[in-house]
Coordinates of N, CA, C and O in Angstrom, one line a residue:
M1 N 3.1 26.2 16.2 CA 4.5 25.7 16.1 C 4.0 24.5 15.6 O 4.1 23.9 15.6
A2 N 4.8 23.3 14.3 CA 4.4 22.3 14.2 C 5.4 21.2 15.2 O 6.8 21.7 15.7
N3 N 5.2 20.1 15.1 CA 6.0 18.9 16.2 C 6.6 19.2 15.2 O 7.0 19.0 13.4
T4 N 8.3 18.3 15.7 CA 9.4 17.7 14.7 C 9.3 16.2 15.3 O 8.5 16.0 16.2
P5 N 10.0 15.4 13.8 CA 9.1 14.2 13.4 C 9.8 13.1 15.1 O 8.7 12.4 15.4
Q6 N 10.7 13.9 16.1 CA 10.6 13.1 17.3 C 9.7 13.3 18.1 O 9.5 12.4 18.9
E7 N 9.2 14.6 18.3 CA 7.8 14.5 19.2 C 6.8 14.0 18.3 O 6.1 13.6 19.5
I8 N 6.6 13.8 17.1 CA 5.4 13.0 16.8 C 4.9 12.0 17.1 O 5.8 10.7 17.5
D9 N 3.6 11.3 17.3 CA 3.7 9.8 18.1 C 2.5 9.3 17.5 O 1.8 9.1 16.8
T10 N 3.8 8.2 16.6 CA 3.7 8.4 14.9 C 2.4 7.0 15.3 O 1.3 6.3 14.5
N11 N 3.4 6.3 16.2 CA 1.9 4.9 16.4 C 0.8 5.5 16.8 O -0.9 5.2 15.8
K12 N 0.2 6.4 18.2 CA -1.2 7.4 17.9 C -1.8 7.2 16.0 O -2.5 7.5 16.6
L13 N -1.2 8.5 15.5 CA -1.1 8.6 14.3 C -1.4 7.3 13.4 O -2.7 7.3 12.9
R14 N -1.4 6.3 13.2 CA -0.6 5.7 12.6 C -2.2 4.5 13.4 O -3.3 4.2 12.2
A15 N -2.6 4.9 14.0 CA -3.7 3.9 14.5 C -5.3 4.8 14.6 O -6.6 4.3 14.5
D16 N -5.3 6.4 14.0 CA -6.0 6.9 13.5 C -7.1 7.1 12.1 O -6.3 7.7 11.5
P17 N -7.8 6.0 12.4 CA -8.6 6.2 9.9 C -7.8 7.2 10.0 O -8.2 6.8 8.3
R18 N -9.0 8.5 11.1 CA -9.0 9.9 10.0 C -7.4 10.3 9.2 O -7.0 10.2 7.9
V19 N -6.5 10.1 10.3 CA -4.6 10.6 9.7 C -4.6 9.5 8.4 O -3.9 10.3 7.5
I20 N -5.1 8.3 8.5 CA -4.7 7.4 7.4 C -5.1 7.5 6.5 O -4.5 7.9 6.0
D21 N -6.5 8.4 6.3 CA -7.0 8.5 5.5 C -6.6 10.5 3.7 O -6.3 10.1 3.6
Q22 N -5.8 11.3 5.8 CA -5.7 11.7 5.1 C -4.4 12.0 4.0 O -3.9 12.4 3.3
L23 N -2.9 10.8 5.1 CA -1.8 10.2 4.7 C -2.5 9.9 3.3 O -1.1 10.5 1.9
N24 N -3.0 9.4 3.1 CA -3.6 8.7 1.4 C -4.1 9.2 0.6 O -3.4 8.9 -0.6
Q25 N -4.8 10.8 0.8 CA -4.8 11.5 -0.2 C -4.0 12.5 -0.5 O -4.1 12.8 -1.7
A26 N -2.9 12.5 0.5 CA -1.9 13.3 0.4 C -0.7 12.1 -1.0 O -0.1 13.5 -1.5
V27 N -0.6 11.2 -0.2 CA -0.2 10.7 -1.8 C -0.4 10.1 -3.0 O -0.3 9.8 -3.8
I28 N -1.7 10.1 -2.8 CA -2.7 9.9 -4.2 C -2.7 11.3 -5.3 O -2.1 11.3 -6.0
K29 N -2.9 12.2 -4.3 CA -2.6 13.7 -4.9 C -1.2 13.7 -5.0 O -1.0 14.6 -7.0
E30 N -0.2 13.5 -4.7 CA 1.0 13.7 -4.5 C 1.4 12.3 -6.6 O 1.9 13.6 -7.6
F31 N 1.6 11.4 -6.3 CA 1.3 10.7 -7.0 C 0.5 10.9 -8.9 O 1.5 10.5 -9.9
R32 N -1.2 11.1 -8.6 CA -0.7 12.3 -9.7 C -0.6 13.2 -10.7 O -0.8 13.4 -12.4
A33 N -0.1 14.2 -9.5 CA 0.1 15.4 -9.8 C 1.8 15.2 -10.6 O 2.5 16.3 -11.6
N34 N 2.8 14.3 -10.0 CA 4.1 14.0 -10.5 C 4.0 12.0 -11.7 O 5.4 11.9 -11.0
Q35 N 3.2 12.2 -12.0 CA 3.1 10.6 -13.1 C 4.2 9.5 -12.2 O 4.4 8.7 -12.8
G36 N 3.2 9.5 -11.3 CA 3.7 8.6 -10.0 C 4.4 8.4 -9.6 O 4.5 7.4 -8.7
K37 N 5.4 9.0 -9.9 CA 7.0 9.5 -8.4 C 6.0 9.8 -6.6 O 5.1 11.3 -7.0
V38 N 6.4 10.0 -5.8 CA 6.4 10.4 -4.1 C 7.9 10.2 -3.7 O 8.0 9.0 -3.2
V39 N 8.0 11.6 -4.1 CA 9.0 11.2 -3.0 C 9.2 11.9 -1.2 O 9.7 12.2 -0.9
G40 N 7.7 12.7 -1.5 CA 8.0 14.1 -0.2 C 6.6 14.2 -0.5 O 5.8 13.2 -1.7
L41 N 5.9 15.7 0.7 CA 3.8 14.8 0.5 C 3.9 16.8 0.4 O 4.6 17.0 0.9
M42 N 3.5 16.3 -1.0 CA 3.4 18.5 -1.6 C 2.6 19.3 -0.5 O 1.3 18.8 0.1
E43 N 2.9 21.1 -0.4 CA 2.4 20.9 1.4 C 1.1 20.5 2.4 O 0.5 20.6 2.8
E44 N 2.2 18.8 2.4 CA 1.5 19.0 3.5 C 2.1 19.3 5.1 O 3.2 19.5 5.4
T45 N 1.4 18.7 6.8 CA 1.7 18.9 7.7 C 3.1 18.3 7.9 O 3.3 16.7 7.2
S46 N 3.3 18.4 8.6 CA 5.0 17.7 9.6 C 4.3 16.7 10.2 O 4.7 15.8 9.7
D47 N 3.6 16.6 11.0 CA 2.4 15.0 11.3 C 2.7 13.7 10.2 O 3.0 13.3 10.4
L48 N 2.1 14.0 9.2 CA 2.2 13.3 8.2 C 3.8 13.3 7.1 O 4.2 12.2 6.9
Q49 N 3.5 14.2 7.3 CA 5.7 14.1 6.7 C 5.8 12.5 7.4 O 6.9 12.2 7.3
A50 N 6.0 13.3 8.7 CA 7.0 12.1 9.7 C 6.3 10.6 10.0 O 7.3 10.0 9.7
L51 N 4.8 10.5 9.2 CA 4.1 9.2 9.6 C 4.6 8.7 8.2 O 4.3 7.3 7.8
A52 N 4.5 9.3 7.3 CA 4.9 8.7 5.8 C 6.8 7.7 5.6 O 6.5 7.7 5.1
S53 N 7.2 9.0 6.3 CA 8.5 8.0 6.4 C 8.5 6.9 7.0 O 9.6 6.6 6.4
K54 N 8.4 7.6 8.7 CA 8.0 6.4 9.2 C 7.5 4.9 9.4 O 7.9 3.7 9.0
L55 N 6.3 5.2 7.9 CA 5.7 4.0 7.2 C 6.6 3.4 6.3 O 6.7 2.2 5.9
D56 N 7.3 4.3 5.4 CA 8.6 4.0 4.8 C 7.8 3.6 2.7 O 8.8 3.1 2.7
I57 N 7.1 4.4 3.3 CA 6.4 4.6 2.1 C 7.0 5.8 0.9 O 6.4 5.7 -0.7
L58 N 7.3 6.9 1.2 CA 8.0 7.6 0.6 C 9.7 7.6 -1.1 O 10.3 6.2 0.3
G59 N 9.0 7.4 -1.5 CA 10.6 6.4 -2.1 C 10.3 6.7 -2.6 O 11.6 5.3 -3.9
Q60 N 9.1 4.7 -2.3 CA 9.1 3.1 -2.8 C 8.6 2.9 -3.9 O 7.5 4.3 -3.5
P61 N 8.7 1.3 -4.5 CA 7.7 2.3 -6.3 C 6.0 1.7 -5.6 O 5.9 0.9 -4.6
L62 N 5.1 3.0 -5.8 CA 4.1 2.9 -5.3 C 2.8 2.9 -6.6 O 3.3 2.9 -7.8
L63 N 1.3 2.0 -6.6 CA 1.2 2.1 -7.7 C -1.0 2.1 -6.7 O 0.1 2.7 -5.5
L64 N -1.3 2.9 -7.7 CA -1.7 3.2 -7.2 C -3.4 2.5 -7.3 O -4.1 1.5 -8.8
L65 N -4.0 1.4 -6.6 CA -5.4 1.0 -7.3 C -6.5 1.6 -6.7 O -7.0 1.9 -5.2
T66 N -7.7 1.1 -7.8 CA -8.8 1.2 -7.2 C -10.0 -0.4 -7.2 O -9.7 -0.5 -7.7
M67 N -10.1 0.0 -6.3 CA -11.3 -1.4 -6.1 C -12.3 -0.6 -5.8 O -12.8 0.3 -5.0
T68 N -13.3 -1.4 -5.5 CA -15.2 -1.8 -5.0 C -14.5 -1.8 -3.5 O -13.7 -3.5 -3.1
G69 N -15.1 -1.2 -2.2 CA -15.4 -1.9 -1.3 C -16.6 -2.5 -1.2 O -17.2 -3.2 -1.4
A70 N -15.8 -4.4 -0.2 CA -16.5 -5.5 0.3 C -17.4 -5.3 0.5 O -18.7 -5.6 0.7
K71 N -17.8 -3.9 2.0 CA -18.9 -4.0 2.3 C -19.5 -2.9 2.1 O -20.7 -3.3 2.6
T72 N -19.3 -1.7 2.0 CA -20.1 -0.6 1.5 C -20.6 -0.6 0.0 O -21.2 0.0 -0.5
G73 N -19.9 -1.4 -0.7 CA -19.5 -0.9 -2.3 C -19.4 -0.1 -2.6 O -19.1 0.7 -4.3
R74 N -18.3 1.3 -2.4 CA -18.2 2.4 -2.4 C -16.8 2.1 -3.0 O -16.3 1.3 -3.4
T75 N -16.4 3.0 -4.1 CA -15.5 2.8 -5.1 C -13.8 3.9 -4.8 O -14.1 4.6 -3.3
L76 N -13.3 2.6 -4.3 CA -11.9 3.4 -2.7 C -10.5 3.3 -3.8 O -10.6 2.4 -4.9
V77 N -9.8 4.0 -3.7 CA -8.4 3.9 -3.9 C -7.5 4.2 -3.6 O -7.7 5.4 -1.8
R78 N -6.8 3.3 -3.2 CA -5.6 3.3 -2.1 C -4.1 3.1 -2.8 O -3.8 2.5 -3.7
P79 N -3.5 4.0 -2.4 CA -1.7 3.5 -3.0 C -1.7 2.5 -1.8 O -1.1 3.2 -0.7
V80 N -0.2 1.7 -2.6 CA 0.3 0.4 -2.2 C 1.5 0.2 -2.6 O 1.7 0.5 -4.9
C81 N 2.2 -0.1 -2.1 CA 3.9 -0.1 -3.1 C 3.9 -2.0 -3.6 O 2.6 -2.3 -3.1
Y82 N 4.6 -1.9 -4.7 CA 4.8 -3.1 -5.5 C 5.7 -3.8 -6.4 O 6.5 -2.3 -5.5
S83 N 5.9 -4.8 -6.7 CA 7.0 -4.9 -6.7 C 6.2 -5.6 -8.7 O 5.9 -5.7 -8.5
R84 N 7.1 -6.8 -9.6 CA 6.6 -6.9 -10.3 C 7.0 -8.2 -10.7 O 8.7 -8.6 -9.9
D85 N 6.8 -9.3 -11.2 CA 7.3 -10.4 -11.5 C 7.2 -10.9 -12.6 O 5.5 -11.0 -13.0
G86 N 7.6 -11.0 -14.0 CA 6.9 -10.2 -15.4 C 6.0 -9.7 -15.2 O 6.1 -8.2 -15.4
D87 N 5.0 -9.9 -16.6 CA 3.7 -9.5 -16.6 C 2.9 -8.6 -15.1 O 2.0 -8.1 -14.8
R88 N 3.2 -9.7 -13.9 CA 2.3 -9.1 -13.0 C 2.9 -8.4 -11.8 O 4.5 -8.1 -12.1
L89 N 2.1 -7.7 -11.9 CA 2.1 -6.9 -10.8 C 2.1 -7.2 -8.8 O 1.5 -8.4 -9.0
V90 N 2.2 -7.3 -8.0 CA 2.5 -7.5 -7.1 C 2.6 -7.1 -5.4 O 3.5 -6.0 -5.9
I91 N 1.9 -6.8 -5.0 CA 1.6 -5.8 -3.9 C 1.6 -6.8 -2.2 O 1.4 -8.6 -2.1
I92 N 2.1 -6.7 -1.6 CA 2.5 -7.2 -0.2 C 0.8 -7.0 0.7 O 0.9 -5.2 1.2
A93 N 0.4 -7.9 1.5 CA -0.7 -7.3 2.7 C -0.4 -6.7 4.0 O -0.2 -7.5 4.5
S94 N 0.6 -5.9 4.2 CA 1.3 -5.9 5.2 C 1.9 -5.6 6.2 O 0.7 -5.6 7.5
Y95 N 0.4 -4.3 6.1 CA -0.3 -3.4 7.5 C 0.8 -2.9 8.1 O -0.1 -2.8 8.9
G96 N 1.6 -2.7 8.2 CA 2.8 -2.2 8.7 C 3.3 -3.7 10.3 O 3.1 -3.8 10.9
G97 N 2.6 -4.9 9.4 CA 3.2 -5.9 10.9 C 1.9 -5.6 11.9 O 2.1 -6.6 12.6
E98 N 1.1 -4.7 11.2 CA 0.3 -5.4 12.1 C -0.9 -6.6 11.9 O -0.6 -6.9 11.3
P99 N -1.8 -6.9 13.7 CA -2.0 -9.2 13.4 C -3.1 -8.9 12.5 O -3.5 -9.8 12.2
R100 N -3.6 -8.2 12.2 CA -4.6 -8.3 11.0 C -4.1 -7.8 8.9 O -3.1 -7.2 9.3
N101 N -5.4 -8.2 8.6 CA -4.9 -7.9 7.8 C -5.2 -6.4 6.9 O -6.2 -5.8 7.3
P102 N -4.8 -5.1 6.5 CA -4.9 -4.6 5.7 C -6.3 -4.8 4.9 O -6.7 -5.3 4.5
P103 N -7.8 -3.3 5.4 CA -8.4 -3.4 5.1 C -9.0 -3.4 3.5 O -9.5 -4.2 2.7
W104 N -7.6 -2.8 2.5 CA -8.0 -3.1 1.1 C -7.9 -4.3 0.3 O -8.9 -5.1 -0.9
Y105 N -7.1 -5.1 1.8 CA -6.7 -6.7 0.9 C -8.2 -7.3 0.7 O -8.4 -8.7 -0.4
H106 N -8.9 -7.6 1.9 CA -10.7 -8.0 1.9 C -11.4 -6.8 1.2 O -12.0 -8.1 0.1
N107 N -11.4 -6.5 0.1 CA -11.9 -5.6 -0.5 C -11.6 -6.6 -1.9 O -12.2 -6.9 -2.9
L108 N -9.9 -7.0 -2.2 CA -9.8 -7.8 -3.5 C -9.9 -9.1 -3.8 O -10.5 -9.3 -4.4
V109 N -10.7 -9.2 -2.0 CA -10.5 -11.0 -2.1 C -12.2 -11.3 -2.6 O -12.4 -11.7 -3.4
A110 N -12.9 -10.4 -1.9 CA -14.3 -10.1 -2.6 C -15.0 -9.3 -3.9 O -15.8 -9.6 -4.5
N111 N -13.8 -8.5 -4.2 CA -13.9 -8.2 -5.7 C -12.3 -8.0 -7.2 O -12.3 -7.0 -6.3
P112 N -12.4 -9.0 -6.6 CA -10.9 -8.6 -7.1 C -10.0 -8.3 -8.8 O -9.5 -8.3 -9.3
V113 N -11.7 -7.5 -9.3 CA -10.9 -7.2 -11.0 C -11.1 -5.1 -10.2 O -11.9 -4.6 -9.6
V114 N -10.0 -4.5 -10.2 CA -8.9 -3.1 -9.6 C -8.6 -2.4 -11.3 O -9.1 -3.3 -12.7
T115 N -8.7 -1.1 -10.6 CA -8.3 -0.2 -11.8 C -6.6 -0.1 -11.4 O -6.3 0.3 -9.7
V116 N -5.6 -0.2 -12.1 CA -4.3 -0.3 -11.6 C -3.7 1.0 -12.2 O -3.4 1.1 -14.3
E117 N -3.3 2.0 -11.5 CA -2.3 3.4 -11.9 C -0.7 3.4 -12.0 O -0.5 2.6 -9.9
V118 N -0.3 2.5 -12.6 CA 1.6 2.5 -12.7 C 2.0 3.8 -13.1 O 2.1 4.0 -14.6
G119 N 2.7 4.4 -12.7 CA 3.6 5.7 -13.1 C 2.1 6.2 -13.6 O 1.3 7.0 -13.3
T120 N 1.8 6.7 -15.4 CA 1.6 7.8 -16.1 C 0.0 6.6 -16.5 O -1.3 7.4 -17.3
E121 N -0.2 5.4 -16.4 CA -0.6 4.4 -17.0 C -2.0 3.7 -16.1 O -1.7 3.7 -14.9
K122 N -3.0 3.5 -16.7 CA -4.0 3.7 -16.4 C -4.6 2.0 -16.9 O -4.7 2.0 -17.6
F123 N -4.9 0.8 -16.0 CA -5.6 -0.3 -16.7 C -5.9 -0.9 -15.3 O -5.9 -1.3 -14.6
K124 N -7.7 -1.7 -16.8 CA -7.9 -2.8 -15.5 C -7.1 -4.0 -14.7 O -6.0 -4.7 -16.6
A125 N -7.3 -4.5 -14.6 CA -6.4 -5.7 -13.6 C -7.2 -6.8 -12.7 O -8.7 -5.9 -12.1
K126 N -6.6 -7.7 -12.1 CA -7.6 -9.1 -11.8 C -6.3 -9.6 -10.8 O -5.2 -9.3 -10.9
A127 N -7.3 -9.1 -9.0 CA -6.4 -9.7 -7.8 C -5.8 -11.1 -8.1 O -7.9 -11.1 -7.7
T128 N -5.5 -11.8 -7.4 CA -5.3 -13.0 -7.2 C -3.5 -13.1 -6.1 O -3.2 -13.0 -6.1
Q129 N -4.6 -14.0 -5.0 CA -3.4 -14.3 -4.0 C -2.7 -14.8 -4.5 O -3.0 -16.5 -5.0
A130 N -1.8 -15.2 -3.9 CA -0.7 -16.3 -4.2 C -0.6 -17.6 -3.1 O -0.2 -16.6 -1.9
D131 N -0.1 -18.4 -3.5 CA 0.1 -19.5 -1.7 C 1.0 -20.3 -2.7 O 2.2 -20.6 -3.7
G132 N 1.4 -20.8 -0.7 CA 3.2 -21.9 -1.3 C 3.8 -21.6 -1.2 O 4.4 -20.5 -1.5
A133 N 4.1 -22.1 -2.2 CA 6.0 -21.6 -2.6 C 5.8 -20.5 -3.6 O 7.5 -19.7 -3.3
E134 N 4.7 -20.7 -3.8 CA 4.4 -18.8 -6.0 C 4.8 -17.7 -4.3 O 5.6 -16.5 -4.5
R135 N 3.6 -18.1 -3.2 CA 3.9 -16.9 -2.7 C 4.8 -16.3 -1.3 O 5.3 -15.2 -2.0
D136 N 5.7 -17.9 -1.4 CA 7.3 -17.5 -1.1 C 8.7 -16.9 -1.1 O 8.9 -16.3 -1.2
R137 N 8.2 -17.0 -2.6 CA 8.8 -16.8 -3.5 C 8.8 -15.0 -4.2 O 9.2 -14.2 -4.1
L138 N 7.6 -15.1 -4.6 CA 7.4 -13.5 -4.4 C 7.6 -12.8 -3.6 O 7.4 -11.2 -3.6
F139 N 7.2 -13.2 -2.2 CA 7.6 -12.5 -1.1 C 8.4 -11.7 -0.9 O 9.2 -10.5 0.2
A140 N 9.7 -13.0 -0.8 CA 11.3 -13.0 -1.1 C 11.2 -11.8 -1.8 O 12.5 -10.9 -0.6
E141 N 11.8 -12.8 -2.7 CA 11.5 -10.7 -4.1 C 10.8 -9.3 -3.7 O 12.2 -8.6 -4.3
A142 N 9.8 -9.1 -3.2 CA 9.4 -8.3 -2.7 C 10.1 -7.6 -1.9 O 11.0 -6.6 -1.1
A143 N 10.1 -8.4 -0.4 CA 12.0 -8.4 0.3 C 12.5 -8.0 0.3 O 13.4 -6.6 0.8
K144 N 13.4 -8.1 -1.3 CA 14.4 -7.8 -0.7 C 14.6 -6.2 -1.8 O 15.2 -5.7 -1.4
L145 N 13.7 -6.3 -2.9 CA 13.6 -4.7 -2.7 C 12.9 -4.1 -2.0 O 14.3 -2.9 -2.3
M146 N 12.6 -4.2 -0.7 CA 11.9 -3.5 -0.1 C 12.0 -4.3 1.5 O 10.8 -4.8 1.6
P147 N 13.3 -4.5 2.2 CA 13.4 -4.8 3.2 C 12.6 -4.2 4.7 O 12.5 -5.8 5.8
L148 N 11.4 -3.3 4.1 CA 10.9 -3.0 5.2 C 9.7 -4.4 5.6 O 9.3 -4.5 6.6
F149 N 9.4 -5.2 4.1 CA 8.2 -6.3 4.4 C 8.7 -7.1 5.5 O 8.3 -7.8 5.7
A150 N 10.3 -7.3 5.7 CA 10.6 -8.6 6.5 C 10.1 -8.6 7.3 O 10.5 -8.8 8.9
D151 N 10.6 -6.6 8.3 CA 10.7 -6.6 8.9 C 9.6 -5.9 9.9 O 8.8 -7.2 10.7
Y152 N 8.6 -6.2 8.4 CA 7.0 -6.5 8.4 C 6.5 -8.1 9.2 O 4.9 -8.3 10.2
Q153 N 6.5 -9.3 9.0 CA 6.1 -10.3 8.8 C 7.1 -10.4 10.3 O 6.4 -11.9 10.4
N154 N 8.2 -10.0 10.1 CA 8.8 -9.9 12.0 C 7.6 -10.2 12.6 O 8.2 -10.3 14.1
K155 N 7.3 -8.4 12.5 CA 6.5 -8.7 13.5 C 5.0 -8.8 14.2 O 4.7 -8.5 14.9
T156 N 5.1 -10.1 13.4 CA 3.5 -10.4 13.3 C 3.2 -12.1 13.5 O 4.2 -13.0 12.6
K157 N 2.4 -12.4 13.6 CA 2.4 -13.6 13.9 C 1.4 -14.4 12.4 O 1.3 -15.2 12.0
R158 N 0.7 -13.3 11.6 CA 0.0 -13.9 10.9 C 0.8 -14.2 9.3 O 2.9 -13.7 9.3
R159 N 0.9 -14.8 8.2 CA 1.5 -14.9 6.6 C 1.2 -13.8 6.2 O -0.2 -14.1 5.9
I160 N 1.5 -13.2 5.8 CA 1.5 -11.2 5.2 C 1.0 -12.2 3.8 O 1.8 -12.8 3.6
P161 N 0.0 -11.7 4.1 CA -0.7 -12.9 2.3 C 0.1 -11.7 0.9 O 0.4 -10.8 1.2
V162 N 0.4 -12.2 0.0 CA 1.1 -11.5 -1.4 C -0.3 -11.5 -2.6 O -0.9 -13.2 -2.3
V163 N -0.5 -10.9 -3.1 CA -1.8 -10.4 -4.3 C -0.6 -10.6 -5.6 O -0.5 -8.9 -5.0
T164 N -1.2 -10.9 -6.9 CA -0.3 -10.3 -8.1 C -1.9 -9.7 -8.6 O -2.5 -10.3 -8.7
L165 N -1.5 -8.9 -9.3 CA -2.2 -7.9 -10.1 C -2.3 -8.5 -12.3 O -0.5 -8.1 -12.3
M166 N -2.7 -8.6 -12.8 CA -2.9 -9.1 -13.8 C -3.1 -8.6 -15.0 O -4.7 -8.5 -14.7
R167 N -2.5 -7.6 -14.9 CA -3.6 -6.8 -16.5 C -4.7 -7.4 -17.2 O -4.3 -9.2 -17.9
I168 N -5.2 -7.6 -17.4 CA -7.1 -7.7 -17.6 C -7.6 -6.9 -19.5 O -8.5 -7.7 -19.9
D169 N -7.0 -6.0 -19.6 CA -7.5 -4.8 -20.8 C -6.1 -4.5 -22.0 O -5.3 -4.5 -21.1

């Protein structure tokens, strides 16, 4: 019998890289099957559904970010919440308020040319870290649209990085 959401230890699931990879793969599959919309996870276990719900990713604006691994050189695809600032897409390296930055952030710093999928559109972009007043403005605007980012900033002592994606093709 499947666990109910109340019985699932999402912190334990979240700490397991295999579970996070399974969740990412499920989100990528649904994103591509539904023209960029992810509102539930098709045919996935209640554990993954509960984790996706706990991480507040279902129903949020998501893009797929294809990048090169900083250490491995492998091609990696990660679903990431985003907002817009004019022609730029804005992503927040929150990692759920964890004390360290997400691995994808380090990949972008090392290899800033990426492929972005938004809805049915796919294009090359350059990732740039926002700093100072611009970072603060972009973070505040993203947190206004997705309050989970403010919650994550309150959970951690690190200053959560903000990255912009500017189309280059």
